[in-house]
Amino acid sequence: SQQGEEDPQALSIQEGENATMNCSYKTSINNLQWYRQNSGRGLVHLILIRSNEREKHSGRLRVTLDTSKKSSSLLITASRAADTASYFCATDLYGNKLVFGAGTILRVKS
Amino acid sequence: DAGVTQSPTHLIKTRGQQVTLRCSPKSGHDTVSWYQQALGQGPQFIFQYYEEEERQRGNFPDRFSGHQFPNYSSELNVNALLLGDSALYLCASSLGGGGYEQYFGPGTRLTVT
């Protein structure tokens, strides 16, 4: 079974707009990670946020984590057509066993 | 620096057959995890190998087995294939001990007919 749920399931925006994806999970975690997947191929690691962190930035990406609500959000600013992909959150309690959500499909229109 | 590599890229098998998928981890990584991703779903954890032993296992039947070699590369074996085993199989490598990001290979697309 999958740990988390991403919201929305699909998102379509214009190039230059911001995209926000949310993730909820059910159990305690050690860290939460976001991944991108293009066209059903391998996943690319975007960012890792530990349970004692609340916010993390990497380039145009901003991730927040609220462990009291068991939720996280991924913000992509100034989106580009190349950001079109599926985005997954994954939780890690210990030992690098990642539990993934079903993902958000992002389409950025140029 | 080579990333995670997997072979083959695509594979077509018949129900009841057996299949072996291969993975070479990123240089410097000692832990390999395998995931199954059905179409439209997120990846599901199959198992993880560290120091040539299965360290963790997900909710998959014994038909799924694996191996890790002294050079940290790994194999995933699936016996008695079912139609439902059709999926993208992803290998990920990381450092042992947990709490680190995982680096994924491009995957092997398995189709069972």
mmCIF file of C-alpha atoms in Angstrom, chain A:
data_model
loop_
_atom_site.group_PDB
_atom_site.id
_atom_site.type_symbol
_atom_site.label_atom_id
_atom_site.label_comp_id
_atom_site.label_asym_id
_atom_site.label_seq_id
_atom_site.Cartn_x
_atom_site.Cartn_y
_atom_site.Cartn_z
ATOM 1 C CA SER A 1 0.000 0.000 0.000
ATOM 2 C CA GLN A 2 1.148 3.545 -0.588
ATOM 3 C CA GLN A 3 2.002 5.829 2.299
ATOM 4 C CA GLY A 4 1.084 9.147 0.921
ATOM 5 C CA GLU A 5 -1.202 10.932 -1.386
ATOM 6 C CA GLU A 6 -0.263 13.746 -3.704
ATOM 7 C CA ASP A 7 -2.670 16.513 -4.466
ATOM 8 C CA PRO A 8 -3.659 17.418 -7.094
ATOM 9 C CA GLN A 9 -3.460 14.303 -9.257
ATOM 10 C CA ALA A 10 -2.865 16.488 -12.289
ATOM 11 C CA LEU A 11 -1.951 20.137 -12.772
ATOM 12 C CA SER A 12 -1.800 22.198 -15.960
ATOM 13 C CA ILE A 13 -0.248 25.679 -15.940
ATOM 14 C CA GLN A 14 1.274 28.232 -18.286
ATOM 15 C CA GLU A 15 5.001 28.704 -18.573
ATOM 16 C CA GLY A 16 6.210 31.251 -16.043
ATOM 17 C CA GLU A 17 3.535 30.444 -13.468
ATOM 18 C CA ASN A 18 4.224 28.758 -10.138
ATOM 19 C CA ALA A 19 3.222 25.146 -9.488
ATOM 20 C CA THR A 20 2.369 23.825 -6.037
ATOM 21 C CA MET A 21 1.983 20.150 -5.226
ATOM 22 C CA ASN A 22 1.002 18.735 -1.864
ATOM 23 C CA CYS A 23 1.756 15.437 -0.195
ATOM 24 C CA SER A 24 0.180 13.859 2.857
ATOM 25 C CA TYR A 25 1.462 10.802 4.673
ATOM 26 C CA LYS A 26 0.352 8.561 7.490
ATOM 27 C CA THR A 27 3.209 7.496 9.747
ATOM 28 C CA SER A 28 6.255 8.988 11.443
ATOM 29 C CA ILE A 29 9.157 9.708 9.146
ATOM 30 C CA ASN A 30 12.922 10.248 9.232
ATOM 31 C CA ASN A 31 12.852 12.308 6.070
ATOM 32 C CA LEU A 32 10.693 13.093 3.064
ATOM 33 C CA GLN A 33 11.977 13.257 -0.486
ATOM 34 C CA TRP A 34 10.634 14.611 -3.757
ATOM 35 C CA TYR A 35 11.383 12.999 -7.101
ATOM 36 C CA ARG A 36 10.619 13.831 -10.725
ATOM 37 C CA GLN A 37 9.912 11.272 -13.432
ATOM 38 C CA ASN A 38 9.850 12.005 -17.141
ATOM 39 C CA SER A 39 7.870 9.780 -19.502
ATOM 40 C CA GLY A 40 7.828 6.704 -17.274
ATOM 41 C CA ARG A 41 11.579 6.412 -17.004
ATOM 42 C CA GLY A 42 13.919 6.643 -14.019
ATOM 43 C CA LEU A 43 13.272 8.980 -11.121
ATOM 44 C CA VAL A 44 15.414 12.033 -10.510
ATOM 45 C CA HIS A 45 15.982 13.110 -6.932
ATOM 46 C CA LEU A 46 14.972 16.732 -6.347
ATOM 47 C CA ILE A 47 15.227 17.457 -2.656
ATOM 48 C CA LEU A 48 15.380 15.759 0.744
ATOM 49 C CA ILE A 49 13.975 17.369 3.865
ATOM 50 C CA ARG A 50 14.566 15.852 7.288
ATOM 51 C CA SER A 51 11.898 15.566 9.955
ATOM 52 C CA ASN A 52 13.493 18.331 12.040
ATOM 53 C CA GLU A 53 13.493 20.781 9.128
ATOM 54 C CA ARG A 54 10.559 22.953 8.125
ATOM 55 C CA GLU A 55 11.651 24.427 4.799
ATOM 56 C CA LYS A 56 14.288 23.811 2.201
ATOM 57 C CA HIS A 57 15.231 25.498 -1.052
ATOM 58 C CA SER A 58 17.050 24.293 -4.138
ATOM 59 C CA GLY A 59 17.124 26.615 -7.148
ATOM 60 C CA ARG A 60 13.515 27.173 -8.230
ATOM 61 C CA LEU A 61 12.256 24.529 -5.790
ATOM 62 C CA ARG A 62 10.907 25.187 -2.331
ATOM 63 C CA VAL A 63 9.798 22.353 -0.067
ATOM 64 C CA THR A 64 7.999 22.679 3.246
ATOM 65 C CA LEU A 65 7.329 20.010 5.825
ATOM 66 C CA ASP A 66 4.745 20.063 8.605
ATOM 67 C CA THR A 67 5.182 16.935 10.704
ATOM 68 C CA SER A 68 2.255 17.844 12.975
ATOM 69 C CA LYS A 69 -0.056 17.704 9.948
ATOM 70 C CA LYS A 70 1.932 14.948 8.239
ATOM 71 C CA SER A 71 2.120 16.977 5.070
ATOM 72 C CA SER A 72 4.614 18.505 2.672
ATOM 73 C CA SER A 73 4.442 20.817 -0.294
ATOM 74 C CA LEU A 74 6.644 21.333 -3.329
ATOM 75 C CA LEU A 75 6.645 24.718 -5.011
ATOM 76 C CA ILE A 76 8.219 25.176 -8.429
ATOM 77 C CA THR A 77 8.595 28.844 -9.274
ATOM 78 C CA ALA A 78 8.711 30.345 -12.769
ATOM 79 C CA SER A 79 7.867 27.016 -14.371
ATOM 80 C CA ARG A 80 9.264 25.978 -17.745
ATOM 81 C CA ALA A 81 8.051 23.532 -20.372
ATOM 82 C CA ALA A 82 10.915 21.243 -19.323
ATOM 83 C CA ASP A 83 9.319 20.924 -15.875
ATOM 84 C CA THR A 84 6.549 18.838 -17.448
ATOM 85 C CA ALA A 85 6.784 15.498 -15.632
ATOM 86 C CA SER A 86 5.310 13.406 -12.826
ATOM 87 C CA TYR A 87 6.308 14.414 -9.323
ATOM 88 C CA PHE A 88 6.369 12.008 -6.409
ATOM 89 C CA CYS A 89 6.869 12.427 -2.710
ATOM 90 C CA ALA A 90 8.438 9.557 -0.814
ATOM 91 C CA THR A 91 8.793 9.039 2.904
ATOM 92 C CA ASP A 92 11.653 7.276 4.629
ATOM 93 C CA LEU A 93 11.271 6.068 8.197
ATOM 94 C CA TYR A 94 14.623 4.294 8.389
ATOM 95 C CA GLY A 95 17.012 2.391 6.202
ATOM 96 C CA ASN A 96 16.184 4.077 2.921
ATOM 97 C CA LYS A 97 13.001 2.089 2.317
ATOM 98 C CA LEU A 98 11.066 4.720 0.395
ATOM 99 C CA VAL A 99 7.283 4.698 0.383
ATOM 100 C CA PHE A 100 5.900 6.650 -2.561
ATOM 101 C CA GLY A 101 2.622 8.361 -3.228
ATOM 102 C CA ALA A 102 0.760 8.036 -6.525
ATOM 103 C CA GLY A 103 2.233 11.249 -7.900
ATOM 104 C CA THR A 104 1.129 14.526 -9.461
ATOM 105 C CA ILE A 105 1.271 14.920 -13.227
ATOM 106 C CA LEU A 106 2.422 18.444 -14.072
ATOM 107 C CA ARG A 107 1.988 19.880 -17.542
ATOM 108 C CA VAL A 108 3.562 23.240 -18.312
ATOM 109 C CA LYS A 109 2.225 24.804 -21.502
ATOM 110 C CA SER A 110 4.438 27.106 -23.537
#
